[in-house]
Amino acid sequence: MDKMSVFEILPNQNDVIRLVQITDSHIFSEASGKLLGLNTRESFEAVFERINKEEWRADILLATGDLSQDASPESYQYLTQRFVQSGIQSFWLSGNHDDPDVMMEHMNEKNVSPAKLIHAGNWQIILLDSSVRDHVHGELSVDELNFLEQALSNYKDKNTIIGLHHQPVSVDCDWIDKIGLKNANELKAIVSRHKQVKAVFWGHIHQRYHQKIEGVEWIATPSTCVQFRPKSKEFSAGEEAPGYRYFYLYPDGRFETVLHRIDTLEYTVDYTVKGY
Ligand SMILES: [Fe+2]
């Protein structure tokens, strides 16, 4: 697939574009699969039910990596089936637990698209693959950096948000900071040259983060399953509820974002586990 081919979404004129981000669902091939004692399909279902019941339906769903725990075809088929049932135009990118080739095979039908360049009104969404095969940390390849540079250079008049899996900033959580995006400076250099970039957003850290730096908002969204404890030196599960995030993209180039967490799930997280 040519990454530069644009997936065009036609919003109503003057309308706000509603985008929902879900991330780090860690779905297993088996329906009974658990991460730290939490059934990841159950927590995903609880999140996704909320999204589907929303009166103000999302126009676009972005799933930002670690969608599967085991990169199995079954896990991706399960997610594709859910996204198709929802009818929301859905896109995805890969995380460290994912296999981009298996995703491409099983997450490419009906309203589920592997496109990485999305236009909606005067907004552009760029989805980057920061996954590195057989490694937990992230890195943007030369191809990915070139894709980003080209998309920003070709469409200077489009307000842009950029999604990826790994965090390009330090989040004051020692163990996670070691497995973030290795070449974050290269991403930041490109972003700083293109003033139409409004936000960069990601998953991976299983906790919220939101900072505005020199006009760009840097945003992380919690996992749909287990949370990680903020400001923790060592691996530690967090006690907050699974979450997801809305972005509201306005025609005048402003955007707003709101983090939601579910409150209905019974927790069975095993806090004694020392890694994930
Ligand atoms: Fe991850």
XYZ file of N, CA and C and ligand atoms in Angstrom:
829
model
N 0.838 -1.199 0.000
C 0.000 0.000 0.000
C 0.878 1.256 0.000
N 0.534 2.188 -0.856
C 1.261 3.461 -0.865
C 0.743 4.331 0.277
N 1.646 4.619 1.213
C 1.229 5.393 2.398
C 0.717 6.770 2.038
N 1.226 7.330 0.922
C 0.832 8.690 0.561
C -0.574 8.748 -0.042
N -1.184 7.587 -0.313
C -2.545 7.662 -0.865
C -3.509 8.070 0.254
N -4.288 9.096 -0.053
C -5.125 9.750 0.955
C -6.477 9.057 1.088
N -6.864 8.785 2.309
C -8.222 8.305 2.590
C -9.052 9.544 2.920
N -9.980 9.853 2.049
C -10.755 11.093 2.194
C -12.069 10.812 2.912
N -12.301 11.569 3.982
C -13.581 11.483 4.690
C -14.282 12.809 4.477
N -15.519 12.761 4.039
C -16.231 14.006 3.745
C -17.135 14.376 4.915
N -16.692 15.318 5.746
C -17.569 15.749 6.840
C -18.601 16.726 6.293
N -19.669 16.932 7.040
C -20.607 17.980 6.663
C -19.880 19.306 6.750
N -20.212 20.188 5.825
C -19.554 21.498 5.835
C -19.750 22.167 7.197
N -18.715 22.836 7.660
C -18.762 23.566 8.941
C -18.967 22.652 10.142
N -18.851 21.367 9.939
C -19.134 20.457 11.040
C -17.846 20.128 11.790
N -17.999 19.790 13.049
C -16.869 19.335 13.831
C -16.639 17.853 13.524
N -15.367 17.465 13.467
C -15.042 16.056 13.214
C -14.789 15.399 14.571
N -15.514 14.329 14.827
C -15.374 13.639 16.120
C -14.534 12.392 15.932
N -13.469 12.343 16.687
C -12.518 11.256 16.532
C -12.366 10.575 17.891
N -12.397 9.270 17.914
C -12.180 8.577 19.190
C -10.916 7.724 19.076
N -10.061 7.832 20.086
C -8.824 7.031 20.135
C -8.979 5.950 21.187
N -8.723 4.716 20.775
C -8.577 3.634 21.739
C -7.174 3.055 21.556
N -6.633 2.486 22.611
C -5.244 2.039 22.492
C -4.927 0.910 23.474
N -3.930 0.119 23.115
C -3.383 -0.905 24.018
C -4.470 -1.832 24.569
N -5.242 -2.390 23.641
C -6.311 -3.300 24.082
C -5.761 -4.680 24.448
N -4.561 -5.032 23.974
C -3.886 -6.280 24.355
C -4.816 -7.502 24.290
N -5.500 -7.641 23.155
C -6.409 -8.779 22.961
C -5.605 -10.052 22.683
N -6.019 -11.153 23.296
C -5.368 -12.465 23.092
C -6.152 -13.276 22.048
N -5.515 -14.308 21.520
C -6.237 -15.188 20.589
C -7.389 -15.877 21.313
N -7.169 -16.230 22.570
C -8.198 -16.900 23.372
C -9.088 -15.861 24.043
N -10.391 -16.115 24.046
C -11.326 -15.169 24.679
C -11.058 -15.033 26.172
N -10.427 -16.050 26.760
C -10.179 -16.032 28.213
C -8.872 -15.322 28.584
N -8.156 -14.773 27.567
C -6.831 -14.199 27.816
C -6.848 -13.049 28.813
N -5.906 -13.107 29.756
C -5.834 -12.077 30.791
C -4.454 -11.446 30.835
N -4.437 -10.128 31.102
C -3.196 -9.402 31.332
C -3.221 -8.957 32.778
N -2.252 -9.410 33.557
C -2.204 -9.100 34.995
C -3.531 -9.424 35.679
N -4.141 -10.509 35.250
C -5.384 -10.948 35.888
C -6.635 -10.301 35.329
N -6.494 -9.365 34.411
C -7.666 -8.679 33.846
C -7.969 -9.242 32.459
N -9.208 -9.676 32.258
C -9.610 -10.178 30.943
C -9.696 -8.999 29.969
N -8.799 -8.995 28.987
C -8.670 -7.801 28.136
C -9.833 -7.661 27.152
N -10.480 -8.778 26.789
C -11.659 -8.647 25.913
C -12.814 -8.025 26.687
N -12.938 -8.406 27.969
C -14.031 -7.835 28.778
C -13.877 -6.335 28.942
N -12.670 -5.887 29.235
C -12.508 -4.437 29.429
C -12.646 -3.703 28.093
N -12.144 -4.319 27.006
C -12.358 -3.708 25.688
C -13.854 -3.582 25.395
N -14.606 -4.643 25.666
C -16.062 -4.620 25.400
C -16.738 -3.515 26.206
N -16.293 -3.346 27.450
C -16.902 -2.305 28.301
C -16.635 -0.919 27.721
N -15.409 -0.704 27.258
C -15.064 0.581 26.631
C -15.849 0.760 25.332
N -15.849 -0.280 24.518
C -16.422 -0.148 23.177
C -17.945 0.013 23.227
N -18.544 -0.590 24.227
C -19.993 -0.420 24.399
C -20.317 1.048 24.672
N -19.488 1.671 25.512
C -19.688 3.100 25.805
C -19.568 3.935 24.537
N -18.555 3.630 23.738
C -18.331 4.394 22.499
C -19.526 4.214 21.561
N -20.023 2.994 21.477
C -21.141 2.718 20.562
C -22.456 3.325 21.031
N -22.581 3.495 22.334
C -23.838 4.039 22.863
C -23.868 5.562 22.855
N -22.719 6.151 22.597
C -22.623 7.619 22.623
C -23.636 8.214 21.649
N -24.389 9.187 22.138
C -25.404 9.814 21.286
C -24.745 10.540 20.117
N -23.619 11.207 20.431
C -22.881 11.952 19.414
C -21.810 11.013 18.861
N -22.140 10.304 17.808
C -21.279 9.233 17.301
C -19.953 9.758 16.762
N -18.904 8.996 16.987
C -17.601 9.351 16.426
C -17.641 9.163 14.908
N -16.946 10.059 14.193
C -16.804 9.923 12.735
C -15.649 8.996 12.399
N -14.653 9.004 13.283
C -13.412 8.271 13.006
C -12.947 7.577 14.289
N -12.527 6.326 14.158
C -11.915 5.616 15.279
C -10.444 5.354 14.935
N -9.562 5.674 15.867
C -8.139 5.389 15.679
C -7.687 4.438 16.779
N -7.122 3.316 16.376
C -6.635 2.320 17.334
C -5.107 2.358 17.264
N -4.475 2.833 18.367
C -3.066 3.213 18.270
C -2.082 2.190 18.865
N -2.266 0.939 18.509
C -1.224 -0.042 18.764
C -1.326 -0.843 20.045
N -0.563 -1.930 20.070
C -0.719 -2.974 21.080
C -2.188 -3.390 21.145
N -2.755 -3.500 19.955
C -4.159 -3.912 19.864
C -4.258 -5.371 20.255
N -3.209 -6.129 19.916
C -3.134 -7.541 20.277
C -2.016 -7.740 21.291
N -2.166 -8.755 22.125
C -1.078 -9.134 23.032
C -0.143 -10.126 22.352
N -0.712 -10.965 21.474
C 0.055 -12.080 20.912
C 0.166 -12.029 19.382
N -0.264 -10.916 18.772
C -0.188 -10.727 17.315
C -0.875 -11.853 16.539
N -1.853 -12.501 17.153
C -2.531 -13.619 16.499
C -3.592 -13.125 15.513
N -3.801 -13.883 14.419
C -4.897 -13.525 13.499
C -6.233 -13.420 14.241
N -6.467 -14.325 15.219
C -7.747 -14.328 15.940
C -7.990 -13.016 16.669
N -6.924 -12.468 17.268
C -7.103 -11.213 18.025
C -7.483 -10.072 17.087
N -6.839 -10.024 15.909
C -7.152 -8.946 14.962
C -8.527 -9.161 14.319
N -8.871 -10.420 14.069
C -10.199 -10.712 13.498
C -11.291 -10.269 14.469
N -11.052 -10.523 15.748
C -12.015 -10.123 16.780
C -12.227 -8.605 16.751
N -11.131 -7.849 16.708
C -11.245 -6.384 16.707
C -11.918 -5.889 15.428
N -11.519 -6.458 14.296
C -12.124 -6.050 13.021
C -13.628 -6.280 13.051
N -14.030 -7.427 13.584
C -15.457 -7.734 13.677
C -16.184 -6.666 14.515
N -15.582 -6.284 15.618
C -16.197 -5.252 16.476
C -16.271 -3.902 15.749
N -15.178 -3.528 15.081
C -15.150 -2.234 14.389
C -16.180 -2.230 13.249
N -16.296 -3.355 12.548
C -17.279 -3.447 11.458
C -18.690 -3.315 12.028
N -18.955 -4.009 13.127
C -20.287 -3.918 13.755
C -20.622 -2.480 14.150
N -19.612 -1.739 14.596
C -19.864 -0.359 15.064
C -20.195 0.564 13.905
N -19.679 0.250 12.728
C -19.903 1.090 11.555
C -19.053 2.357 11.543
N -18.254 2.590 12.579
C -17.412 3.794 12.615
C -16.194 3.559 11.710
N -15.896 4.540 10.865
C -14.726 4.416 9.988
C -13.472 4.292 10.854
N -12.766 3.163 10.723
C -11.700 2.838 11.672
C -10.342 2.706 10.991
N -9.321 3.136 11.700
C -7.940 3.051 11.229
C -7.075 2.533 12.378
N -5.898 2.045 12.064
C -5.049 1.469 13.106
C -3.572 1.711 12.784
N -2.765 1.590 13.805
C -1.309 1.560 13.624
C -0.745 0.520 14.597
N 0.529 0.181 14.432
C 1.114 -0.956 15.159
C 1.884 -0.524 16.401
N 1.822 -1.386 17.416
C 2.643 -1.212 18.617
C 3.642 -2.340 18.737
N 4.363 -2.372 19.847
C 5.426 -3.366 20.029
C 4.900 -4.794 20.104
N 3.662 -4.980 20.564
C 3.114 -6.336 20.630
C 2.502 -6.789 19.303
N 2.370 -5.859 18.354
C 1.664 -6.168 17.106
C 2.588 -6.690 16.018
N 1.987 -7.291 15.017
C 2.705 -7.658 13.799
C 2.005 -6.934 12.636
N 2.663 -5.900 12.075
C 2.006 -5.102 11.027
C 1.518 -5.944 9.850
N 2.247 -7.011 9.509
C 1.834 -7.839 8.365
C 0.554 -8.612 8.669
N 0.471 -9.145 9.899
C -0.743 -9.887 10.287
C -1.924 -8.908 10.387
N -1.645 -7.713 10.873
C -2.707 -6.691 10.950
C -3.231 -6.346 9.556
N -2.287 -6.154 8.643
C -2.676 -5.789 7.274
C -3.594 -6.859 6.679
N -3.303 -8.098 7.014
C -4.090 -9.209 6.471
C -5.488 -9.268 7.080
N -5.594 -8.931 8.366
C -6.856 -9.168 9.070
C -7.587 -7.896 9.490
N -7.005 -6.738 9.211
C -7.692 -5.486 9.579
C -7.818 -4.588 8.354
N -8.446 -5.171 7.335
C -8.569 -4.456 6.060
C -9.850 -4.908 5.371
N -10.970 -4.520 5.923
C -12.235 -4.833 5.260
C -13.313 -3.844 5.686
N -14.250 -3.633 4.765
C -15.378 -2.712 5.000
C -14.889 -1.380 5.570
N -15.390 -0.997 6.751
C -15.029 0.303 7.316
C -13.738 0.259 8.136
N -12.979 -0.809 8.019
C -11.685 -0.903 8.715
C -10.572 -0.786 7.664
N -9.816 0.291 7.757
C -8.848 0.595 6.700
C -7.424 0.648 7.234
N -6.459 0.140 6.432
C -5.047 0.262 6.826
C -4.436 1.603 6.417
N -5.244 2.525 5.894
C -4.703 3.818 5.421
C -3.986 4.554 6.551
N -2.951 5.292 6.177
C -2.147 6.003 7.179
C -2.190 7.524 6.984
N -2.876 7.968 5.938
C -3.005 9.407 5.676
C -4.483 9.684 5.437
N -5.084 10.422 6.365
C -6.530 10.613 6.346
C -6.820 12.113 6.267
N -7.672 12.470 5.347
C -8.105 13.867 5.249
C -9.589 13.947 5.563
N -9.949 14.935 6.372
C -11.357 15.185 6.696
C -11.520 16.692 6.803
N -12.232 17.281 5.849
C -12.341 18.731 5.818
C -10.948 19.339 5.705
N -10.657 20.341 6.523
C -9.310 20.926 6.463
C -8.373 20.343 7.524
N -8.651 19.094 7.897
C -7.783 18.377 8.835
C -7.094 17.199 8.163
N -5.908 16.930 8.637
C -5.130 15.780 8.168
C -4.699 14.963 9.382
N -4.835 13.660 9.289
C -4.382 12.753 10.351
C -3.301 11.860 9.745
N -2.148 11.848 10.387
C -1.032 11.030 9.899
C -0.759 9.943 10.942
N -0.725 8.699 10.490
C -0.492 7.576 11.408
C 0.865 6.951 11.113
N 1.725 6.901 12.127
C 3.091 6.417 11.953
C 3.277 5.058 12.623
N 4.147 4.251 12.023
C 4.489 2.945 12.609
C 5.819 3.086 13.349
N 5.766 3.083 14.689
C 6.995 3.203 15.494
C 7.451 1.845 16.016
N 6.792 0.779 15.581
C 7.157 -0.542 16.113
C 8.467 -1.026 15.499
N 9.255 -1.718 16.305
C 10.521 -2.293 15.868
C 10.439 -3.785 16.146
N 10.564 -4.584 15.100
C 10.363 -6.028 15.260
C 11.223 -6.612 16.390
N 10.602 -7.397 17.245
C 11.265 -8.082 18.365
C 11.846 -7.150 19.429
N 11.407 -5.902 19.441
C 11.829 -4.984 20.501
C 10.614 -4.304 21.123
N 10.775 -3.890 22.381
C 9.673 -3.218 23.081
C 9.710 -1.708 22.816
N 10.916 -1.160 22.685
C 11.015 0.288 22.440
C 10.529 0.624 21.031
N 10.385 1.911 20.771
C 9.949 2.339 19.444
C 11.016 3.122 18.719
N 10.892 3.166 17.397
C 11.799 3.974 16.588
C 11.104 4.243 15.253
N 11.253 5.461 14.738
C 10.691 5.764 13.422
C 11.770 5.529 12.373
N 11.489 4.650 11.433
C 12.457 4.349 10.379
C 12.590 5.565 9.460
N 13.611 5.524 8.625
C 13.801 6.602 7.638
C 12.562 6.717 6.761
N 11.982 5.586 6.389
C 10.760 5.591 5.567
C 9.613 6.324 6.264
N 9.455 6.054 7.549
C 8.364 6.691 8.298
C 8.609 8.195 8.434
N 9.853 8.569 8.703
C 10.180 10.001 8.827
C 9.970 10.714 7.489
N 10.343 10.055 6.397
C 10.136 10.641 5.063
C 8.653 10.782 4.746
N 7.887 9.766 5.124
C 6.435 9.807 4.919
C 5.837 11.003 5.656
N 6.251 11.192 6.901
C 5.742 12.318 7.704
C 6.117 13.648 7.059
N 7.390 13.772 6.693
C 7.878 15.025 6.088
C 7.110 15.332 4.797
N 6.900 14.301 3.997
C 6.232 14.494 2.713
C 4.761 14.881 2.905
N 4.086 14.203 3.835
C 2.665 14.504 4.083
C 2.507 15.938 4.581
N 3.452 16.387 5.417
C 3.361 17.753 5.959
C 3.728 18.790 4.898
N 4.694 18.458 4.050
C 5.105 19.388 2.997
C 4.048 19.500 1.910
N 3.406 18.384 1.588
C 2.408 18.384 0.506
C 1.112 19.073 0.902
N 0.798 19.057 2.182
C -0.512 19.576 2.613
C -0.320 20.597 3.731
N 0.302 21.689 3.381
C 0.617 22.729 4.376
C -0.630 23.427 4.912
N -1.699 23.382 4.124
C -2.915 24.101 4.532
C -3.836 23.245 5.402
N -3.448 22.009 5.685
C -4.302 21.130 6.509
C -3.818 21.138 7.961
N -4.692 21.465 8.871
C -4.381 21.308 10.294
C -4.120 19.827 10.535
N -3.057 19.534 11.273
C -2.617 18.134 11.313
C -2.444 17.616 12.738
N -2.872 16.378 12.940
C -2.536 15.654 14.160
C -1.817 14.366 13.759
N -0.872 13.961 14.585
C -0.004 12.826 14.261
C -0.152 11.759 15.346
N -0.459 10.531 14.942
C -0.595 9.433 15.885
C 0.530 8.424 15.728
N 0.957 7.850 16.837
C 1.932 6.756 16.825
C 1.740 5.948 18.106
N 2.494 4.873 18.276
C 2.310 4.055 19.477
C 3.179 4.501 20.651
N 4.459 4.743 20.394
C 5.417 4.982 21.485
C 5.506 6.457 21.864
N 5.746 6.716 23.132
C 5.792 8.104 23.606
C 7.084 8.787 23.168
N 6.953 9.996 22.584
C 8.135 10.752 22.144
C 8.618 11.737 23.200
N 8.110 11.615 24.414
C 8.510 12.506 25.513
C 8.786 11.643 26.745
N 9.534 12.210 27.686
C 9.721 11.530 28.966
C 8.476 11.759 29.805
N 7.973 10.699 30.437
C 6.752 10.837 31.236
C 7.025 10.653 32.731
N 8.299 10.738 33.108
C 8.678 10.683 34.518
C 8.303 9.346 35.153
N 8.525 8.304 34.391
C 8.191 6.942 34.806
C 9.380 6.120 34.295
N 10.393 5.940 35.154
C 11.696 5.436 34.666
C 11.628 4.234 33.740
N 10.889 3.213 34.158
C 10.908 1.966 33.363
C 10.280 2.175 31.994
N 9.257 3.025 31.901
C 8.616 3.260 30.590
C 9.450 4.214 29.748
N 10.110 5.173 30.411
C 10.942 6.114 29.653
C 12.049 5.377 28.894
N 12.473 4.234 29.434
C 13.526 3.442 28.760
C 13.012 2.751 27.498
N 11.704 2.599 27.367
C 11.145 1.869 26.216
C 10.224 2.768 25.377
N 10.554 4.052 25.344
C 9.795 5.000 24.513
C 10.325 5.051 23.094
N 10.068 6.173 22.427
C 10.536 6.361 21.051
C 11.996 6.806 21.073
N 12.889 5.947 20.535
C 14.330 6.222 20.616
C 14.726 7.505 19.883
N 14.172 7.714 18.696
C 14.584 8.897 17.929
C 13.517 9.993 17.960
N 13.042 10.256 19.174
C 12.010 11.287 19.356
C 12.471 12.649 18.835
N 13.780 12.924 18.939
C 14.277 14.228 18.481
C 14.061 14.432 16.982
N 14.135 13.348 16.221
C 13.907 13.478 14.775
C 12.448 13.807 14.484
N 11.553 13.199 15.256
C 10.122 13.522 15.119
C 9.889 14.988 15.505
N 10.472 15.401 16.625
C 10.259 16.779 17.113
C 10.811 17.811 16.137
N 11.935 17.483 15.494
C 12.530 18.419 14.527
C 11.577 18.628 13.352
N 10.965 17.563 12.881
C 10.017 17.692 11.755
C 8.790 18.478 12.200
N 8.271 18.135 13.378
C 7.067 18.816 13.884
C 7.320 20.317 14.014
N 8.499 20.680 14.519
C 8.758 22.115 14.756
C 8.890 22.899 13.454
N 9.202 22.218 12.344
C 9.320 22.906 11.051
C 7.972 23.121 10.377
N 6.935 22.436 10.837
C 5.630 22.488 10.157
C 4.577 23.001 11.130
N 4.260 24.258 10.972
C 3.433 24.935 11.967
C 1.975 24.487 11.958
N 1.583 23.699 10.954
C 0.185 23.245 10.943
C -0.058 22.065 11.888
N 1.016 21.539 12.493
C 0.834 20.408 13.419
C 0.278 20.919 14.748
N -0.873 20.379 15.121
C -1.553 20.822 16.349
C -1.309 19.866 17.511
N -1.155 18.595 17.198
C -1.027 17.617 18.291
C -0.314 16.357 17.823
N 0.366 15.718 18.780
C 0.945 14.385 18.586
C 0.361 13.525 19.702
N -0.143 12.352 19.357
C -0.792 11.530 20.382
C -0.370 10.072 20.238
N -0.444 9.332 21.352
C 0.068 7.964 21.371
C -0.606 7.144 22.464
N -0.122 5.892 22.623
C -0.612 4.981 23.669
C 0.574 4.502 24.487
N 0.763 3.197 24.573
C 1.957 2.534 25.115
C 2.167 2.715 26.616
N 1.928 3.906 27.158
C 2.283 4.155 28.564
C 1.132 3.834 29.517
N -0.036 3.461 28.978
C -1.184 3.027 29.799
C -1.524 4.040 30.903
N -1.430 5.295 30.586
C -1.781 6.356 31.541
C -1.979 7.633 30.734
N -2.593 8.620 31.368
C -2.815 9.876 30.654
C -1.571 10.757 30.713
N -1.463 11.630 29.714
C -0.394 12.622 29.664
C -0.895 13.722 28.746
N -0.635 14.971 29.096
C -1.075 16.074 28.236
C -0.246 17.315 28.547
N 0.588 17.713 27.614
C 1.417 18.911 27.778
C 1.362 19.715 26.489
N 1.301 21.045 26.638
C 1.407 21.898 25.451
C 2.802 22.490 25.438
N 3.537 22.240 24.361
C 4.907 22.745 24.255
C 5.040 23.490 22.933
N 5.333 24.764 23.021
C 5.504 25.611 21.831
C 4.384 25.431 20.811
N 3.170 25.493 21.296
C 2.010 25.480 20.393
C 1.537 24.102 19.960
N 2.276 23.043 20.323
C 1.868 21.686 19.947
C 1.443 20.926 21.211
N 0.337 20.208 21.129
C -0.102 19.429 22.291
C 0.387 17.984 22.157
N 0.969 17.492 23.244
C 1.552 16.136 23.294
C 0.684 15.332 24.255
N 0.057 14.263 23.740
C -1.070 13.662 24.453
C -0.973 12.132 24.468
N -1.129 11.543 25.644
C -1.218 10.081 25.732
C -2.576 9.684 26.280
N -3.027 8.529 25.848
C -4.346 8.016 26.219
C -4.187 6.702 26.974
N -4.955 6.507 28.030
C -4.864 5.256 28.801
C -5.291 4.037 27.973
N -4.854 2.901 28.416
C -5.218 1.630 27.780
C -6.694 1.309 28.029
N -7.253 0.486 27.139
C -8.606 -0.044 27.394
C -8.569 -1.190 28.405
N -7.361 -1.562 28.875
C -7.302 -2.626 29.902
C -6.516 -2.147 31.123
N -5.436 -2.806 31.451
C -4.671 -2.510 32.678
C -3.988 -1.139 32.585
N -3.985 -0.408 33.680
C -3.295 0.886 33.744
C -1.912 0.715 34.396
N -0.979 1.617 34.037
C 0.323 1.645 34.700
C 0.373 2.863 35.619
N 1.059 2.688 36.743
C 1.076 3.738 37.756
C 1.965 4.908 37.315
N 1.409 6.125 37.308
C 2.207 7.298 36.930
C 3.358 7.526 37.909
N 4.423 8.098 37.409
C 5.612 8.479 38.190
C 6.185 7.315 38.995
N 6.171 6.150 38.396
C 6.679 4.960 39.060
C 8.043 4.582 38.467
N 9.034 4.357 39.332
C 10.375 4.004 38.837
C 10.395 2.608 38.231
N 9.749 1.676 38.945
C 9.695 0.279 38.496
C 8.329 0.016 37.913
N 8.223 -1.118 37.192
C 6.902 -1.491 36.679
C 5.901 -1.596 37.833
N 4.736 -1.006 37.651
C 3.686 -1.105 38.659
C 2.344 -0.835 37.997
N 1.370 -1.700 38.286
C 0.036 -1.496 37.712
C -0.654 -0.348 38.448
N -1.451 0.411 37.710
C -2.177 1.537 38.292
C -3.592 1.151 38.654
N -4.230 1.976 39.462
C -5.568 1.631 39.943
C -6.691 2.338 39.187
N -6.333 3.184 38.217
C -7.390 3.905 37.515
C -8.099 2.989 36.525
N -9.281 3.418 36.121
C -10.118 2.602 35.235
C -9.645 2.695 33.780
N -9.968 1.692 32.979
C -9.665 1.746 31.543
C -10.251 3.009 30.910
N -9.572 3.503 29.888
C -10.028 4.764 29.296
C -9.932 4.808 27.784
N -10.352 5.928 27.244
C -10.316 6.218 25.805
C -10.452 7.726 25.671
N -10.235 8.251 24.489
C -10.160 9.708 24.356
C -10.896 10.194 23.107
N -11.582 11.295 23.258
C -12.196 11.961 22.107
C -11.368 13.160 21.693
N -11.317 13.395 20.400
C -10.786 14.634 19.846
C -11.916 15.278 19.054
N -12.107 16.552 19.233
C -13.078 17.308 18.449
C -12.284 18.282 17.590
N -12.339 18.075 16.292
C -11.557 18.899 15.357
C -12.495 19.917 14.724
N -12.211 21.196 14.943
C -13.097 22.250 14.454
C -12.613 22.803 13.121
N -13.567 23.311 12.330
C -13.199 23.828 10.996
C -12.206 24.989 11.051
N -12.175 25.714 12.174
C -11.262 26.873 12.243
C -9.847 26.493 12.696
N -9.571 25.196 12.836
C -8.207 24.771 13.175
C -7.979 24.543 14.663
N -8.983 24.856 15.479
C -8.864 24.542 16.894
C -9.256 23.087 17.117
N -8.789 22.510 18.221
C -9.330 21.202 18.592
C -9.456 21.126 20.104
N -10.318 20.230 20.548
C -10.449 19.960 21.975
C -10.323 18.463 22.164
N -9.894 18.065 23.348
C -9.816 16.629 23.620
C -10.336 16.350 25.027
N -11.011 15.228 25.162
C -11.604 14.846 26.443
C -11.281 13.377 26.703
N -10.756 13.124 27.903
C -10.460 11.749 28.306
C -11.671 11.170 29.040
N -12.057 9.966 28.670
C -13.147 9.276 29.369
C -12.585 8.023 30.025
N -13.151 7.678 31.176
C -12.825 6.385 31.774
C -14.122 5.656 32.093
N -14.094 4.343 32.001
C -15.303 3.589 32.340
C -15.367 3.426 33.860
N -16.549 3.156 34.354
C -16.670 3.015 35.811
C -17.458 1.766 36.184
N -17.679 0.926 35.192
C -18.584 -0.189 35.426
C -17.889 -1.531 35.612
N -16.589 -1.565 35.366
C -15.911 -2.864 35.346
C -15.428 -3.241 36.744
N -15.624 -4.490 37.067
C -15.078 -5.013 38.327
C -13.593 -5.303 38.095
N -12.736 -4.801 38.985
C -11.308 -5.003 38.783
C -10.775 -6.286 39.367
N -9.954 -6.933 38.581
C -9.308 -8.150 39.069
C -7.816 -8.072 38.791
N -7.298 -6.846 38.689
C -5.879 -6.693 38.368
C -5.035 -7.270 39.492
N -4.007 -8.038 39.080
C -3.090 -8.619 40.048
C -1.916 -7.666 40.238
N -1.927 -6.909 41.324
C -0.912 -5.880 41.539
C 0.432 -6.454 41.983
N 0.486 -7.754 42.212
C 1.761 -8.346 42.643
C 2.663 -8.679 41.448
N 2.112 -8.606 40.233
C 2.912 -8.948 39.054
C 3.979 -7.885 38.844
N 5.190 -8.315 38.510
C 6.312 -7.368 38.441
C 6.718 -7.010 37.005
N 5.951 -7.404 36.045
C 6.283 -7.056 34.661
C 5.080 -7.327 33.796
N 5.150 -6.921 32.549
C 4.003 -7.214 31.680
C 4.467 -7.617 30.294
Fe 3.090 -0.814 23.960
